[in-house]
Amino acid sequence: MKPEICLVGQVVVDVLHLKGKIAVRLGGIFHAAKALSALGCDFEIAYVAPAYLDHEIVSYAGELGATKVVKIGNVDGCPNVLLVGEPTEVGSQDYEFLLDQEHRCKLNLKEFENRLREKSFSDVIIFPGGFALNKILQTLKPFSARIHVDANFEPKNFKVFELLGRPLQTLILSTSSDTFLKIFKGDCSRICRAGLKIAHSFLLKENRGGSRYFRRSAINPVLVPAFLRKIIHSVGVGDCYNSIFTYLSHSVSQKASLIYASLIAGEYASSLSQSHFKDAVDRTLRITPDEIAKLQGVSLPWECRRTIHIYIAAPDFKSADVSQIDRVASCLEYHNFVPHRPVRENGEITDKSSIKERSATALADIKLLEQCQILLAILIFDDPGTYIEMGIALQRGIPVIVYAPNRITENLLTRELPILFSTDLDEVISELYNQAAKIHGK
Amino acid sequence: MESSSGGRFDHYATPKPPAPIEGGPKGGTGISPEIDTCEIPLPNVRLEEVGTSEYFSGRKTVPPVGASIQVRTNLVGGRIAVETTRGNQSVGFLPTQFNYLLGCLKDGYKYKGKVTASADSPTPRIVVDLFSV
């Protein structure tokens, strides 16, 4: 039987800053809708939004092939506009949901209830946030559809899921979410236990490190690699992943459906054109499930990244502008790596430092370098210390990656000997994942 | 800041591809939504696992600069391999960031190119330019 999926959630307006231009798109559950549309899946939308968007929502949902669009709640006081400051997620996604404190939503679930009686959906995917989830769960309780919930934003307390009267089919969460980072303190085991208490399966998405799919029925999770590539945005990519997995899990193995979802989510992040995305989905589905299950990618679970110590070789001096070093260090921490800034850890040498202090500091820096698994050089300006540290790391067989935001050198050895020389931080972060996964896999 | 679609939602916009810059790079520096990703040239791709490839294992050297290479259509151990056009010997794997090419290969695209840099030491290394044919 062909899956029939209902998407429940808010529609927002995404405002993306892309290389000096602004892209304005319908977002929220539309990301999942675009993925289902590209698959040719029968789907419906039950949405919450301010009234000014209704016409556009109905029109665009129709264009995507939604068989029915039901408004389940109206938003007042807030335009549902999401400003996205960091579209590629090299670090924390800098989201600003305009006037979020003024957001008021009034649900009206009559038509939705009628629709649930008329049609037997195979799956309902809920994207909570901005509406009363308890009422949606109570409404769904009498119906047999498999319920999947992406809990990235809400709820913070999983107790609400008891209102469904049965386990969720899938609870989905990202390691970037506040729920994971703040409520569960980044503890994968704890969140997995909590997830499987209220759901048959728990999907933990781990950014560029892949994802893990835990099941009540199996001891070991399914490991799904990430396929890192050049992307132009990351907004809604997780929603795309969820819906592709939900749809394909009806016809292929869980592992294969998760890998298809991962590859297709990469395609979604690489284009803003729905027609090109659909072409990419079509050709990805030409890869057989056997082949796709063998495809190698980057697999680096969240907690394993704490074993990857990264030496930041850079002119990290009080007298220098270190804002770019700060940014990189913050990105590495966001991804749960352990960055080391030798000048901060071992101190800065001044004109007044004694020979003994100089020697001790130099040795401490080298010792720290040798304890790290990767060296990341940040070439802000021509700094001899950075080049020497690069040379030592190369000689020791420690992978060296160079981030040169200001393109300051054309030096042959500096460009040719490292694993990567790049002016693009997104590329640098992906290569760090590649190298870290190789180290972790050894 | 400029809006990409003149005050409308972008899902209705059909932006034109950027005009090529005279003497500029042929591609690979970014992704235009109007260029099919399968057709984007792949310059300066550094191959992986060169030292354990069929070619290096057999000859103890890497192919010279200018050697013709192509992308193999079948996976080798879950990886996309690059092979010599003559002899079909694998010289290394594409980095996994290019796994999306597997879908392109299924779609009938073929990829050929040349070795643009290669060295046997300190570690065997090959850089290639690839383009769809």
XYZ file of C-alpha atoms in Angstrom, chain A residues 23-207:
185
model
C 16.124 34.598 -0.420
C 12.568 34.578 0.938
C 10.817 31.207 1.017
C 7.909 29.495 2.689
C 9.480 27.294 5.328
C 8.392 25.302 8.361
C 6.535 22.197 7.180
C 7.031 23.225 3.563
C 10.535 21.764 3.657
C 9.082 18.327 4.343
C 6.329 18.984 1.789
C 8.900 19.750 -0.913
C 10.691 16.486 -0.199
C 7.457 14.462 -0.370
C 6.471 16.287 -3.534
C 9.797 15.389 -5.157
C 9.199 11.740 -4.233
C 5.728 11.767 -5.781
C 4.201 10.849 -2.415
C 0.533 11.477 -1.578
C 0.562 13.995 1.219
C -1.598 16.508 2.996
C -0.792 19.536 5.089
C -2.362 20.532 8.409
C -0.856 23.893 9.187
C -0.664 26.785 11.606
C 0.171 30.271 10.276
C -0.824 33.936 10.330
C -3.756 34.735 8.050
C -1.675 36.870 5.665
C 0.100 33.727 4.456
C -3.011 31.609 3.830
C -3.380 32.405 0.143
C 0.281 31.765 -0.570
C 0.273 28.531 1.435
C -2.725 27.080 -0.389
C -1.336 28.153 -3.744
C 2.173 26.744 -3.214
C 0.949 23.546 -1.533
C -1.229 22.979 -4.595
C 1.741 23.524 -6.857
C 3.673 20.903 -4.899
C 0.818 18.439 -5.298
C -0.626 18.369 -1.772
C -3.943 16.539 -1.989
C -5.496 18.610 0.797
C -4.534 21.651 2.852
C -6.214 22.183 6.217
C -5.628 25.174 8.461
C -5.614 23.982 12.066
C -4.600 27.173 13.799
C -4.253 30.900 13.311
C -1.320 32.941 14.539
C -1.740 36.483 15.832
C 0.810 38.982 17.019
C 3.719 37.504 15.081
C 4.541 37.418 11.368
C 6.159 33.937 11.597
C 9.303 35.253 9.939
C 12.559 33.422 10.578
C 15.796 35.286 9.907
C 18.637 32.878 9.242
C 22.042 34.384 9.897
C 24.230 31.335 9.236
C 22.641 29.354 6.436
C 25.333 26.669 6.098
C 25.649 25.792 9.825
C 29.428 25.972 10.058
C 28.620 26.854 13.646
C 25.461 27.502 15.588
C 22.621 28.459 13.270
C 21.920 32.071 14.075
C 18.098 32.028 13.984
C 15.909 34.993 14.847
C 12.183 34.327 14.960
C 10.732 37.821 14.751
C 8.407 38.865 17.570
C 8.356 35.334 18.964
C 7.225 36.583 22.372
C 4.098 38.067 20.771
C 3.179 34.771 19.087
C -0.355 33.618 19.894
C -1.934 30.604 18.271
C -5.570 29.590 18.416
C -6.207 26.045 17.267
C -9.360 24.924 15.502
C -9.129 21.171 14.973
C -12.670 20.404 13.709
C -11.742 20.103 10.040
C -8.585 18.168 10.907
C -10.606 15.666 12.945
C -13.035 15.230 10.063
C -10.153 14.674 7.697
C -8.624 12.039 9.977
C -11.981 10.209 9.975
C -12.312 10.412 6.175
C -8.813 9.319 5.319
C -6.604 6.718 6.910
C -3.117 8.165 6.847
C -0.262 5.700 7.080
C 1.906 8.292 8.835
C 1.596 11.661 10.500
C 4.761 13.712 10.939
C 4.465 16.449 13.556
C 6.840 19.392 13.788
C 5.928 20.868 17.194
C 6.496 24.521 17.985
C 4.084 27.429 18.127
C 0.930 25.435 18.887
C -0.522 23.230 21.638
C 0.994 19.804 20.956
C -1.152 18.184 23.651
C -4.316 18.972 21.683
C -2.874 17.526 18.486
C -1.852 14.319 20.268
C -5.313 13.987 21.857
C -6.892 14.474 18.440
C -4.705 11.758 16.926
C -5.254 9.289 19.780
C -8.238 7.396 18.251
C -6.549 6.949 14.868
C -4.053 4.264 13.917
C -1.532 6.275 11.881
C 2.132 5.927 12.812
C 3.124 9.157 14.547
C 6.582 10.631 14.042
C 7.654 13.729 15.943
C 10.577 16.012 15.226
C 11.212 17.381 18.705
C 14.023 19.753 17.803
C 12.257 22.808 19.173
C 9.489 21.419 21.347
C 8.461 19.776 23.596
C 11.142 20.108 26.232
C 9.377 17.506 28.379
C 8.496 14.179 26.730
C 5.704 13.439 29.239
C 3.215 15.128 26.907
C 3.530 12.156 24.522
C 1.616 9.979 26.991
C -1.497 11.783 25.736
C -1.258 9.799 22.511
C -2.098 6.627 24.427
C 0.455 4.588 22.490
C 4.135 4.925 21.662
C 5.236 7.241 18.905
C 6.642 5.427 15.902
C 9.686 7.704 15.773
C 11.045 10.443 17.958
C 13.532 12.572 16.036
C 16.048 14.915 17.592
C 19.198 16.696 16.524
C 22.359 17.142 18.541
C 22.030 20.863 17.709
C 18.748 21.154 19.632
C 18.405 22.841 23.017
C 16.614 19.731 24.249
C 19.708 17.634 23.588
C 22.271 20.209 24.676
C 20.573 21.804 27.679
C 17.936 19.399 29.030
C 19.948 16.224 28.399
C 23.354 17.950 28.701
C 24.571 16.352 25.470
C 24.286 12.866 26.968
C 23.456 10.452 24.127
C 22.741 7.449 26.363
C 20.341 9.402 28.516
C 18.400 10.889 25.644
C 18.265 7.534 23.901
C 16.730 5.908 26.971
C 14.219 8.743 27.304
C 13.394 8.563 23.587
C 12.785 4.832 23.546
C 10.499 5.114 26.577
C 7.976 7.027 24.519
C 8.738 5.822 20.980
C 9.382 2.554 19.140
C 12.401 4.166 17.559
C 14.606 7.158 18.185
C 16.520 8.931 15.437
C 19.434 11.062 16.639
C 20.755 13.327 13.907
C 24.338 14.318 14.519
C 24.969 17.103 12.039
